[in-house]
GROMACS .gro file of C-alpha atoms in nm:
model
  505
    1MET     CA    1   0.001   0.002  -0.019
    2LYS     CA    2   0.124   0.351  -0.114
    3ARG     CA    3   0.220   0.580   0.183
    4TYR     CA    4   0.177   0.958   0.200
    5PHE     CA    5   0.265   1.279   0.394
    6ILE     CA    6   0.052   1.575   0.440
    7GLY     CA    7   0.163   1.918   0.480
    8ILE     CA    8  -0.080   2.197   0.568
    9ASP     CA    9   0.009   2.542   0.498
   10GLN     CA   10  -0.242   2.793   0.702
   11GLY     CA   11  -0.178   3.122   0.541
   12THR     CA   12  -0.306   3.452   0.562
   13THR     CA   13  -0.543   3.440   0.258
   14GLY     CA   14  -0.616   3.082   0.262
   15SER     CA   15  -0.496   2.732   0.354
   16THR     CA   16  -0.304   2.484   0.116
   17ALA     CA   17  -0.286   2.116   0.161
   18LEU     CA   18  -0.027   1.922  -0.013
   19LEU     CA   19   0.024   1.555  -0.028
   20ILE     CA   20   0.337   1.407  -0.087
   21ASP     CA   21   0.443   1.054  -0.204
   22GLU     CA   22   0.752   0.809  -0.089
   23LYS     CA   23   0.964   0.990  -0.318
   24TRP     CA   24   0.883   1.332  -0.193
   25ASP     CA   25   0.733   1.456  -0.471
   26VAL     CA   26   0.390   1.621  -0.468
   27VAL     CA   27   0.119   1.444  -0.622
   28ALA     CA   28  -0.195   1.666  -0.533
   29ALA     CA   29  -0.254   2.046  -0.386
   30LYS     CA   30  -0.526   2.216  -0.317
   31ASN     CA   31  -0.570   2.602  -0.169
   32VAL     CA   32  -0.894   2.700   0.001
   33GLU     CA   33  -0.919   3.074   0.032
   34HIS     CA   34  -1.107   3.210   0.355
   35MET     CA   35  -1.240   3.545   0.391
   36GLN     CA   36  -1.049   3.882   0.493
   37ILE     CA   37  -1.259   4.069   0.731
   38TYR     CA   38  -1.195   4.464   0.768
   39PRO     CA   39  -1.427   4.600   1.070
   40LYS     CA   40  -1.246   4.924   1.070
   41PRO     CA   41  -0.965   5.084   0.910
   42GLY     CA   42  -0.653   4.945   1.002
   43TRP     CA   43  -0.810   4.610   1.158
   44VAL     CA   44  -0.798   4.284   1.002
   45GLU     CA   45  -0.967   3.949   1.130
   46HIS     CA   46  -1.016   3.604   1.006
   47ASP     CA   47  -1.290   3.356   1.132
   48PRO     CA   48  -1.114   3.052   1.277
   49VAL     CA   49  -1.412   2.797   1.202
   50GLU     CA   50  -1.425   2.920   0.845
   51ILE     CA   51  -1.008   2.841   0.849
   52TRP     CA   52  -1.076   2.507   1.014
   53ASN     CA   53  -1.331   2.415   0.748
   54ALA     CA   54  -1.119   2.535   0.462
   55ILE     CA   55  -0.838   2.276   0.578
   56GLN     CA   56  -1.090   2.017   0.603
   57THR     CA   57  -1.186   2.089   0.235
   58ALA     CA   58  -0.831   2.111   0.122
   59VAL     CA   59  -0.760   1.781   0.286
   60ALA     CA   60  -1.012   1.607   0.164
   61ALA     CA   61  -0.970   1.730  -0.211
   62VAL     CA   62  -0.589   1.611  -0.227
   63LEU     CA   63  -0.710   1.262  -0.098
   64ARG     CA   64  -0.972   1.277  -0.354
   65GLU     CA   65  -0.755   1.388  -0.625
   66ALA     CA   66  -0.483   1.083  -0.573
   67GLY     CA   67  -0.717   0.840  -0.490
   68ALA     CA   68  -0.558   0.804  -0.129
   69GLU     CA   69  -0.727   0.693   0.162
   70PRO     CA   70  -0.700   0.863   0.513
   71GLU     CA   71  -0.538   0.552   0.640
   72GLN     CA   72  -0.245   0.566   0.392
   73ILE     CA   73  -0.127   0.897   0.557
   74VAL     CA   74   0.178   0.860   0.739
   75SER     CA   75   0.178   1.194   0.935
   76ILE     CA   76   0.076   1.545   0.930
   77GLY     CA   77   0.282   1.876   0.954
   78ILE     CA   78   0.138   2.209   1.016
   79ASP     CA   79   0.264   2.546   0.939
   80ASN     CA   80   0.073   2.884   1.028
   81GLN     CA   81   0.092   3.256   0.978
   82GLY     CA   82   0.286   3.338   1.288
   83GLU     CA   83   0.143   3.633   1.476
   84THR     CA   84  -0.240   3.583   1.384
   85CYS     CA   85  -0.378   3.492   1.724
   86MET     CA   86  -0.733   3.398   1.904
   87VAL     CA   87  -0.865   3.309   2.226
   88TRP     CA   88  -1.133   3.033   2.241
   89ASP     CA   89  -1.329   2.803   2.493
   90LYS     CA   90  -1.147   2.514   2.637
   91LYS     CA   91  -1.457   2.283   2.603
   92THR     CA   92  -1.626   2.378   2.287
   93GLY     CA   93  -1.373   2.525   2.089
   94ALA     CA   94  -1.586   2.808   1.970
   95PRO     CA   95  -1.403   3.159   1.940
   96VAL     CA   96  -1.454   3.417   2.193
   97TYR     CA   97  -1.383   3.670   1.885
   98ASN     CA   98  -1.218   3.639   1.579
   99ALA     CA   99  -0.855   3.591   1.512
  100LEU     CA  100  -0.682   3.888   1.503
  101VAL     CA  101  -0.446   3.905   1.186
  102TRP     CA  102  -0.064   3.986   1.188
  103GLN     CA  103  -0.149   4.275   0.979
  104ASP     CA  104  -0.423   4.457   1.217
  105ARG     CA  105  -0.299   4.764   1.378
  106ARG     CA  106  -0.550   4.828   1.625
  107THR     CA  107  -0.287   4.815   1.933
  108ALA     CA  108  -0.051   5.058   1.754
  109GLY     CA  109  -0.094   5.293   2.048
  110TYR     CA  110  -0.038   5.013   2.335
  111ALA     CA  111   0.265   4.896   2.151
  112ASP     CA  112   0.396   5.272   2.150
  113GLU     CA  113   0.332   5.295   2.524
  114LEU     CA  114   0.508   4.946   2.566
  115ASN     CA  115   0.804   5.076   2.363
  116GLY     CA  116   0.844   5.406   2.581
  117THR     CA  117   0.842   5.222   2.898
  118TYR     CA  118   0.966   4.855   2.828
  119GLY     CA  119   1.125   4.864   2.460
  120SER     CA  120   1.478   4.768   2.522
  121MET     CA  121   1.396   4.523   2.789
  122ILE     CA  122   1.128   4.345   2.550
  123THR     CA  123   1.415   4.355   2.276
  124GLU     CA  124   1.661   4.207   2.460
  125LYS     CA  125   1.430   3.932   2.600
  126THR     CA  126   1.231   3.851   2.285
  127GLY     CA  127   1.458   3.988   1.982
  128LEU     CA  128   1.134   4.173   1.896
  129GLY     CA  129   1.053   4.554   1.915
  130PRO     CA  130   0.739   4.650   2.069
  131ASP     CA  131   0.478   4.665   1.769
  132ALA     CA  132   0.126   4.565   1.694
  133TYR     CA  133   0.264   4.311   1.430
  134PHE     CA  134   0.310   4.035   1.741
  135SER     CA  135   0.065   3.846   1.948
  136ALA     CA  136   0.091   3.983   2.281
  137THR     CA  137  -0.075   4.331   2.223
  138LYS     CA  138  -0.357   4.133   2.033
  139ILE     CA  139  -0.425   3.878   2.301
  140ARG     CA  140  -0.427   4.156   2.574
  141TRP     CA  141  -0.678   4.331   2.342
  142ILE     CA  142  -0.931   4.012   2.336
  143LEU     CA  143  -0.907   3.988   2.695
  144ASP     CA  144  -0.957   4.333   2.798
  145HIS     CA  145  -1.248   4.456   2.507
  146VAL     CA  146  -1.443   4.155   2.467
  147ASP     CA  147  -1.733   4.139   2.722
  148GLY     CA  148  -1.642   3.869   2.997
  149VAL     CA  149  -1.351   3.717   2.826
  150ARG     CA  150  -1.093   3.825   3.105
  151GLU     CA  151  -1.293   3.692   3.375
  152ARG     CA  152  -1.364   3.392   3.206
  153ALA     CA  153  -0.980   3.353   3.135
  154GLU     CA  154  -0.911   3.384   3.525
  155LYS     CA  155  -1.143   3.101   3.594
  156GLY     CA  156  -0.996   2.863   3.332
  157GLU     CA  157  -1.260   2.833   3.091
  158LEU     CA  158  -1.052   2.989   2.819
  159MET     CA  159  -0.740   2.887   2.591
  160ALA     CA  160  -0.546   3.147   2.392
  161GLY     CA  161  -0.290   3.141   2.113
  162THR     CA  162  -0.169   3.157   1.755
  163LEU     CA  163  -0.342   2.937   1.483
  164ASP     CA  164  -0.115   2.647   1.512
  165SER     CA  165  -0.222   2.567   1.859
  166TYR     CA  166  -0.593   2.579   1.789
  167LEU     CA  167  -0.551   2.386   1.470
  168ILE     CA  168  -0.357   2.124   1.646
  169TRP     CA  169  -0.568   2.140   1.932
  170ARG     CA  170  -0.862   2.066   1.710
  171PHE     CA  171  -0.672   1.778   1.543
  172THR     CA  172  -0.605   1.621   1.826
  173GLY     CA  173  -0.962   1.633   1.976
  174GLY     CA  174  -0.792   1.873   2.261
  175GLU     CA  175  -0.514   1.624   2.324
  176ALA     CA  176  -0.238   1.879   2.253
  177PHE     CA  177  -0.243   2.237   2.343
  178ILE     CA  178   0.132   2.324   2.199
  179THR     CA  179   0.297   2.574   1.999
  180ASP     CA  180   0.684   2.592   1.873
  181THR     CA  181   0.962   2.833   1.925
  182SER     CA  182   0.951   2.951   1.574
  183THR     CA  183   0.579   3.073   1.632
  184ALA     CA  184   0.620   3.141   2.018
  185SER     CA  185   0.940   3.383   1.931
  186ARG     CA  186   0.675   3.588   1.718
  187THR     CA  187   0.464   3.657   2.017
  188MET     CA  188   0.685   3.912   2.219
  189MET     CA  189   0.603   3.695   2.501
  190MET     CA  190   0.877   3.420   2.486
  191ASP     CA  191   1.253   3.454   2.632
  192LEU     CA  192   1.456   3.379   2.283
  193LYS     CA  193   1.740   3.212   2.466
  194LYS     CA  194   1.550   2.995   2.722
  195GLY     CA  195   1.284   2.908   2.443
  196GLN     CA  196   0.992   2.962   2.718
  197TRP     CA  197   0.727   3.213   2.822
  198ASP     CA  198   0.851   3.498   3.024
  199GLN     CA  199   0.670   3.566   3.329
  200GLU     CA  200   0.800   3.924   3.375
  201LEU     CA  201   0.647   4.023   3.023
  202LEU     CA  202   0.327   3.822   3.063
  203ASP     CA  203   0.272   4.036   3.408
  204ILE     CA  204   0.334   4.329   3.215
  205TYR     CA  205   0.115   4.277   2.967
  206ASN     CA  206  -0.149   4.138   3.178
  207ILE     CA  207  -0.190   3.822   3.009
  208PRO     CA  208  -0.228   3.484   3.251
  209ARG     CA  209   0.021   3.220   3.158
  210SER     CA  210  -0.259   2.958   3.230
  211ILE     CA  211  -0.412   3.022   2.901
  212LEU     CA  212  -0.136   2.993   2.693
  213PRO     CA  213  -0.006   2.673   2.531
  214GLU     CA  214   0.315   2.433   2.599
  215ILE     CA  215   0.638   2.578   2.422
  216THR     CA  216   0.795   2.272   2.240
  217ASN     CA  217   0.990   2.131   1.939
  218SER     CA  218   0.901   2.195   1.589
  219SER     CA  219   0.929   1.836   1.513
  220GLN     CA  220   0.736   1.612   1.726
  221VAL     CA  221   0.453   1.371   1.794
  222TYR     CA  222   0.215   1.577   1.979
  223GLY     CA  223  -0.084   1.376   1.917
  224TYR     CA  224  -0.307   1.209   1.710
  225THR     CA  225  -0.604   1.280   1.491
  226THR     CA  226  -0.929   1.180   1.575
  227PRO     CA  227  -1.210   0.985   1.366
  228GLU     CA  228  -1.408   1.337   1.368
  229THR     CA  229  -1.114   1.524   1.264
  230PHE     CA  230  -0.970   1.315   0.991
  231PHE     CA  231  -1.199   1.115   0.808
  232GLY     CA  232  -1.190   0.815   1.050
  233ALA     CA  233  -0.829   0.778   1.054
  234ARG     CA  234  -0.597   0.823   1.358
  235VAL     CA  235  -0.279   0.999   1.218
  236PRO     CA  236   0.027   1.155   1.421
  237VAL     CA  237   0.001   1.549   1.400
  238ALA     CA  238   0.386   1.588   1.415
  239ALA     CA  239   0.508   1.922   1.302
  240CYS     CA  240   0.425   2.280   1.405
  241ILE     CA  241   0.646   2.584   1.275
  242THR     CA  242   0.580   2.925   1.131
  243ASP     CA  243   0.509   2.931   0.755
  244ALA     CA  244   0.826   3.115   0.589
  245LEU     CA  245   1.074   2.956   0.839
  246ALA     CA  246   0.903   2.617   0.725
  247ALA     CA  247   1.025   2.725   0.382
  248MET     CA  248   1.360   2.824   0.496
  249LEU     CA  249   1.424   2.464   0.625
  250ALA     CA  250   1.274   2.314   0.309
  251GLN     CA  251   1.511   2.514   0.085
  252GLY     CA  252   1.817   2.376   0.281
  253CYS     CA  253   1.892   2.689   0.439
  254LEU     CA  254   2.073   2.500   0.714
  255ASP     CA  255   2.416   2.665   0.745
  256LYS     CA  256   2.488   3.020   0.852
  257GLY     CA  257   2.434   3.271   0.614
  258ASP     CA  258   2.178   3.079   0.422
  259ILE     CA  259   1.950   3.321   0.313
  260LYS     CA  260   1.578   3.273   0.172
  261THR     CA  261   1.278   3.488   0.106
  262THR     CA  262   0.904   3.352   0.094
  263TYR     CA  263   0.667   3.578  -0.118
  264GLY     CA  264   0.315   3.514  -0.006
  265THR     CA  265   0.045   3.758   0.133
  266GLY     CA  266   0.349   3.921   0.298
  267CYS     CA  267   0.745   3.871   0.204
  268PHE     CA  268   0.952   3.709   0.453
  269MET     CA  269   1.350   3.700   0.422
  270TYR     CA  270   1.534   3.507   0.660
  271ILE     CA  271   1.945   3.462   0.692
  272ASN     CA  272   2.065   3.196   0.929
  273LEU     CA  273   2.231   3.268   1.228
  274GLY     CA  274   2.288   2.903   1.356
  275ASP     CA  275   2.244   2.862   1.760
  276THR     CA  276   2.377   3.215   1.859
  277VAL     CA  277   2.120   3.493   1.953
  278ARG     CA  278   2.243   3.782   1.753
  279TYR     CA  279   2.052   4.137   1.740
  280SER     CA  280   2.023   4.374   1.472
  281GLN     CA  281   2.075   4.721   1.473
  282ASN     CA  282   1.876   4.818   1.175
  283GLY     CA  283   1.528   4.693   1.192
  284LEU     CA  284   1.558   4.294   1.177
  285ILE     CA  285   1.386   4.113   1.432
  286THR     CA  286   1.550   3.793   1.568
  287VAL     CA  287   1.359   3.487   1.592
  288SER     CA  288   1.377   3.118   1.655
  289SER     CA  289   1.366   2.934   1.319
  290TRP     CA  290   1.307   2.613   1.447
  291GLN     CA  291   1.388   2.375   1.742
  292VAL     CA  292   1.456   2.032   1.690
  293ASP     CA  293   1.576   1.754   1.946
  294ASN     CA  294   1.553   2.051   2.181
  295LYS     CA  295   1.822   2.236   2.013
  296ILE     CA  296   1.701   2.596   1.905
  297ASN     CA  297   1.809   2.759   1.573
  298TYR     CA  298   1.786   3.139   1.513
  299ALA     CA  299   1.763   3.393   1.220
  300PHE     CA  300   1.716   3.729   1.136
  301ASP     CA  301   1.379   3.813   0.989
  302GLY     CA  302   1.297   4.084   0.770
  303GLY     CA  303   0.932   4.093   0.692
  304VAL     CA  304   0.739   4.290   0.439
  305TYR     CA  305   0.353   4.319   0.531
  306ILE     CA  306   0.214   4.359   0.196
  307ALA     CA  307   0.354   4.167  -0.107
  308GLY     CA  308   0.102   3.921  -0.285
  309ALA     CA  309  -0.155   4.109  -0.097
  310ALA     CA  310  -0.113   4.414  -0.316
  311ILE     CA  311  -0.177   4.188  -0.616
  312GLN     CA  312  -0.510   4.068  -0.437
  313TRP     CA  313  -0.603   4.442  -0.390
  314LEU     CA  314  -0.546   4.481  -0.753
  315ARG     CA  315  -0.773   4.199  -0.810
  316ASP     CA  316  -1.066   4.260  -0.541
  317LYS     CA  317  -1.056   4.649  -0.479
  318LEU     CA  318  -0.932   4.802  -0.755
  319ARG     CA  319  -1.077   4.530  -1.012
  320VAL     CA  320  -0.819   4.627  -1.272
  321ILE     CA  321  -0.709   4.222  -1.301
  322TRP     CA  322  -0.926   3.940  -1.301
  323ASN     CA  323  -0.651   3.714  -1.151
  324SER     CA  324  -0.312   3.716  -1.042
  325ALA     CA  325  -0.149   3.526  -1.318
  326GLU     CA  326  -0.238   3.799  -1.579
  327THR     CA  327  -0.010   4.039  -1.388
  328GLU     CA  328   0.318   3.861  -1.567
  329THR     CA  329   0.196   3.964  -1.913
  330ILE     CA  330   0.040   4.303  -1.823
  331ALA     CA  331   0.347   4.395  -1.656
  332ALA     CA  332   0.590   4.314  -1.936
  333SER     CA  333   0.378   4.469  -2.187
  334VAL     CA  334   0.526   4.811  -2.066
  335PRO     CA  335   0.900   4.898  -2.091
  336ASP     CA  336   0.877   5.080  -1.737
  337THR     CA  337   0.612   5.209  -1.502
  338GLY     CA  338   0.628   5.549  -1.656
  339GLY     CA  339   0.755   5.681  -1.338
  340LEU     CA  340   0.499   5.570  -1.096
  341TYR     CA  341   0.623   5.405  -0.779
  342PHE     CA  342   0.389   5.202  -0.564
  343VAL     CA  343   0.451   5.167  -0.162
  344PRO     CA  344   0.203   4.917  -0.061
  345ALA     CA  345   0.212   5.027   0.319
  346PHE     CA  346  -0.157   4.920   0.382
  347SER     CA  347  -0.064   4.830   0.760
  348GLY     CA  348   0.226   5.030   0.785
  349LEU     CA  349   0.614   4.945   0.704
  350ALA     CA  350   0.763   4.652   0.874
  351ALA     CA  351   1.140   4.613   0.839
  352PRO     CA  352   1.358   4.771   0.817
  353HIS     CA  353   1.138   5.078   0.876
  354TRP     CA  354   0.897   4.988   1.143
  355ASP     CA  355   0.669   5.250   1.087
  356GLN     CA  356   0.340   5.188   1.216
  357TYR     CA  357   0.183   5.487   1.089
  358ALA     CA  358   0.311   5.463   0.725
  359ARG     CA  359   0.005   5.429   0.462
  360GLY     CA  360  -0.002   5.324   0.094
  361MET     CA  361   0.088   5.573  -0.152
  362MET     CA  362   0.132   5.576  -0.548
  363ILE     CA  363   0.331   5.864  -0.655
  364GLY     CA  364   0.454   5.985  -1.018
  365ILE     CA  365   0.077   5.940  -1.130
  366THR     CA  366   0.046   6.148  -1.467
  367GLY     CA  367  -0.209   6.184  -1.716
  368GLY     CA  368  -0.037   5.909  -1.909
  369THR     CA  369  -0.037   5.647  -1.636
  370THR     CA  370  -0.227   5.334  -1.739
  371ARG     CA  371  -0.336   5.032  -1.594
  372GLU     CA  372  -0.058   4.840  -1.720
  373HIS     CA  373   0.201   5.088  -1.519
  374ILE     CA  374  -0.006   5.009  -1.204
  375VAL     CA  375   0.001   4.656  -1.245
  376ARG     CA  376   0.406   4.645  -1.284
  377ALA     CA  377   0.474   4.923  -1.032
  378THR     CA  378   0.284   4.686  -0.782
  379LEU     CA  379   0.525   4.390  -0.868
  380GLU     CA  380   0.804   4.626  -0.879
  381SER     CA  381   0.711   4.754  -0.504
  382ILE     CA  382   0.746   4.342  -0.381
  383ALA     CA  383   1.106   4.334  -0.525
  384PHE     CA  384   1.212   4.687  -0.366
  385GLN     CA  385   1.073   4.595  -0.022
  386VAL     CA  386   1.276   4.245  -0.057
  387TYR     CA  387   1.596   4.429  -0.144
  388ASP     CA  388   1.557   4.678   0.157
  389ASN     CA  389   1.552   4.382   0.375
  390ALA     CA  390   1.859   4.219   0.183
  391GLN     CA  391   2.088   4.505   0.259
  392VAL     CA  392   2.023   4.494   0.610
  393MET     CA  393   2.064   4.151   0.629
  394LYS     CA  394   2.415   4.169   0.474
  395GLN     CA  395   2.501   4.468   0.719
  396ASP     CA  396   2.396   4.322   1.037
  397SER     CA  397   2.463   3.939   0.975
  398GLY     CA  398   2.840   4.023   0.838
  399TYR     CA  399   2.730   3.783   0.559
  400GLY     CA  400   2.698   3.836   0.189
  401PHE     CA  401   2.547   3.633  -0.108
  402SER     CA  402   2.551   3.575  -0.435
  403VAL     CA  403   2.210   3.358  -0.474
  404MET     CA  404   1.889   3.421  -0.274
  405LYS     CA  405   1.615   3.149  -0.298
  406ALA     CA  406   1.278   3.205  -0.350
  407ASP     CA  407   0.926   3.029  -0.280
  408GLY     CA  408   0.584   3.094  -0.266
  409GLY     CA  409   0.298   3.141  -0.483
  410PRO     CA  410   0.406   3.453  -0.628
  411VAL     CA  411   0.765   3.307  -0.755
  412VAL     CA  412   0.592   3.163  -1.059
  413ASN     CA  413   0.565   3.522  -1.215
  414ARG     CA  414   0.877   3.544  -1.428
  415PHE     CA  415   0.888   3.911  -1.449
  416LEU     CA  416   0.877   3.956  -1.071
  417MET     CA  417   1.160   3.694  -1.050
  418GLN     CA  418   1.336   3.854  -1.314
  419PHE     CA  419   1.303   4.227  -1.151
  420GLN     CA  420   1.387   4.080  -0.831
  421ALA     CA  421   1.727   3.934  -0.957
  422ASP     CA  422   1.814   4.251  -1.131
  423ILE     CA  423   1.742   4.476  -0.810
  424LEU     CA  424   1.928   4.258  -0.589
  425ASP     CA  425   2.202   4.226  -0.833
  426ALA     CA  426   2.220   3.868  -0.741
  427ALA     CA  427   2.086   3.520  -0.898
  428VAL     CA  428   1.750   3.394  -0.758
  429ASP     CA  429   1.666   3.027  -0.746
  430VAL     CA  430   1.328   2.891  -0.744
  431PRO     CA  431   1.259   2.540  -0.683
  432VAL     CA  432   1.056   2.280  -0.842
  433VAL     CA  433   0.804   2.267  -0.543
  434THR     CA  434   0.722   2.678  -0.501
  435GLU     CA  435   0.496   2.593  -0.187
  436MET     CA  436   0.768   2.496   0.010
  437THR     CA  437   0.594   2.613   0.345
  438ALA     CA  438   0.354   2.307   0.353
  439TYR     CA  439   0.661   2.113   0.207
  440GLY     CA  440   0.859   2.219   0.510
  441ALA     CA  441   0.584   2.115   0.758
  442ALA     CA  442   0.543   1.796   0.609
  443PHE     CA  443   0.938   1.684   0.615
  444LEU     CA  444   0.934   1.775   1.002
  445ALA     CA  445   0.650   1.556   1.070
  446ALA     CA  446   0.809   1.295   0.863
  447LEU     CA  447   1.127   1.324   1.085
  448ALA     CA  448   0.940   1.302   1.390
  449VAL     CA  449   0.789   0.970   1.308
  450GLY     CA  450   1.144   0.813   1.181
  451GLU     CA  451   1.119   0.849   0.796
  452PHE     CA  452   1.442   1.065   0.823
  453ASN     CA  453   1.748   1.033   1.030
  454SER     CA  454   1.849   1.426   1.052
  455ILE     CA  455   1.716   1.759   0.979
  456GLN     CA  456   2.020   1.741   0.734
  457ASP     CA  457   1.806   1.528   0.494
  458VAL     CA  458   1.571   1.798   0.402
  459ARG     CA  459   1.854   1.913   0.092
  460GLY     CA  460   1.796   1.566  -0.078
  461CYS     CA  461   1.446   1.669  -0.126
  462TRP     CA  462   1.523   2.016  -0.261
  463LYS     CA  463   1.521   2.041  -0.660
  464LEU     CA  464   1.607   2.368  -0.842
  465GLY     CA  465   1.303   2.467  -1.108
  466SER     CA  466   1.489   2.773  -1.241
  467ARG     CA  467   1.772   3.030  -1.169
  468TYR     CA  468   1.720   3.424  -1.255
  469GLU     CA  469   2.043   3.576  -1.330
  470PRO     CA  470   2.059   3.968  -1.299
  471LYS     CA  471   2.045   4.149  -1.638
  472MET     CA  472   2.004   4.524  -1.539
  473GLY     CA  473   2.268   4.764  -1.554
  474ARG     CA  474   2.415   4.975  -1.235
  475MET     CA  475   2.306   5.310  -1.330
  476GLU     CA  476   1.938   5.194  -1.416
  477ARG     CA  477   1.926   5.002  -1.086
  478GLU     CA  478   2.055   5.281  -0.878
  479PHE     CA  479   1.822   5.530  -1.007
  480CYS     CA  480   1.528   5.298  -0.948
  481LEU     CA  481   1.625   5.245  -0.581
  482GLU     CA  482   1.679   5.607  -0.558
  483GLN     CA  483   1.308   5.711  -0.661
  484TRP     CA  484   1.201   5.417  -0.458
  485HIS     CA  485   1.326   5.519  -0.115
  486ARG     CA  486   1.212   5.871  -0.206
  487ALA     CA  487   0.845   5.730  -0.224
  488VAL     CA  488   0.898   5.515   0.084
  489GLU     CA  489   1.011   5.826   0.279
  490ARG     CA  490   0.698   6.021   0.193
  491CYS     CA  491   0.451   5.773   0.279
  492LYS     CA  492   0.591   5.771   0.618
  493ASN     CA  493   0.421   5.890   0.933
  494TRP     CA  494   0.081   5.953   0.764
  495GLU     CA  495  -0.175   5.792   1.028
  496ILE     CA  496  -0.217   6.010   1.343
  497PRO     CA  497  -0.091   5.815   1.677
  498ASN     CA  498  -0.274   5.713   1.933
  499ARG     CA  499  -0.596   5.811   1.848
  500ARG     CA  500  -0.760   5.524   1.770
  501TRP     CA  501  -0.656   5.311   2.056
  502GLU     CA  502  -0.775   5.634   2.298
  503ASN     CA  503  -1.094   5.594   2.172
  504GLU     CA  504  -1.126   5.227   2.219
  505ARG     CA  505  -1.029   5.240   2.575
   0.00000   0.00000   0.00000
């Protein structure tokens, strides 16, 4: 009987299931989108029940496509969005409120207060600078603003965590309530060196330790699916990791100085730091990339809030495209953007700027600006943001690079990947399997159940799909970057600080 492995990528705009055979080839994949909820400007939410149902639909679809039975699945690995978090009922599993998405800015004022009073201490302990991006401020908001929730939490009736904790808890019928160091390191609550929740920080945020999951390895059998949660089969759930870090592992970036970028709703660039905690002086954050056999690996993280989400915005809000696939042809149909630059700071700017109050801007619009120019400027904005992070990565890590590995849905866009290589002045390698997040989660789960001997074995699963070499001249590159940076400076500090937070108290 054939044996299969499942990797589940629970992403910001949808959930993807990958079905992988014993040769580690992907035999079926299915993505199911879920709704983006925007109750107020700057607020972003997800319905966790909708996400759970989307995952069930995606898994059922890949099993059906391959003609596989649930009993043929060896292991399940799950990766997740990272900072997106929620609070739910310990008995029923019902969320007390929607999940607050990593892009959500409602707690920006509170993050500013934390930064003013405890900023250096929080960074020293967690590797993060206080920001609404991270989970702690979001969990605090739910506890303080949803009627009766804090009282219920103190009575021991509720659980809180990032979406990996919720999904694994559901898959195992409540048997496992865990998260791994890669995800916990994005909450602003974990001591980065110890790999455990920091009580001093929890006291500052007024978050009870009792509602949080156990922090453990990224590769470990946490529990087993129940007949109700996995089509009648009992399958080990054995990997838990943040999405872009799962991709880092799947790309074989296991040595110090290895660098990769995952392109998705946002963009996330990482450079491997090995087993040593280091701090950036220029806007990067330090995270745990994974923990295997109780050994924590670290990385610098350069996050871009809006990448593929900008393309989705063109489709769903402006309605200038029908689907993301056509952007490649549209962008290539004009020689340049006609002087148009687009800074997609819909939720502020992440690394290396960390401006919570920046907002999106198009500049250089003239009477000759066309749909084609807007589409091309949108794709170019993704590459520019990755470039900014790459320069800081080089400076703060001391590692140079001639090749950057890339993965995620948008890397199928050849225009984007070529422009990325041009702006970086470095080669960009895209693997055969572009959805490396779910692939990495599947590998870690297989490692946990004994299918592999070592984390190093992941290198044998990686296959090169395409390499993009830089072709742009130096003067053109420098001019494009100068104009981009002028545009970035003009979009900063647009939102008025604190006003919304004060109104919500």
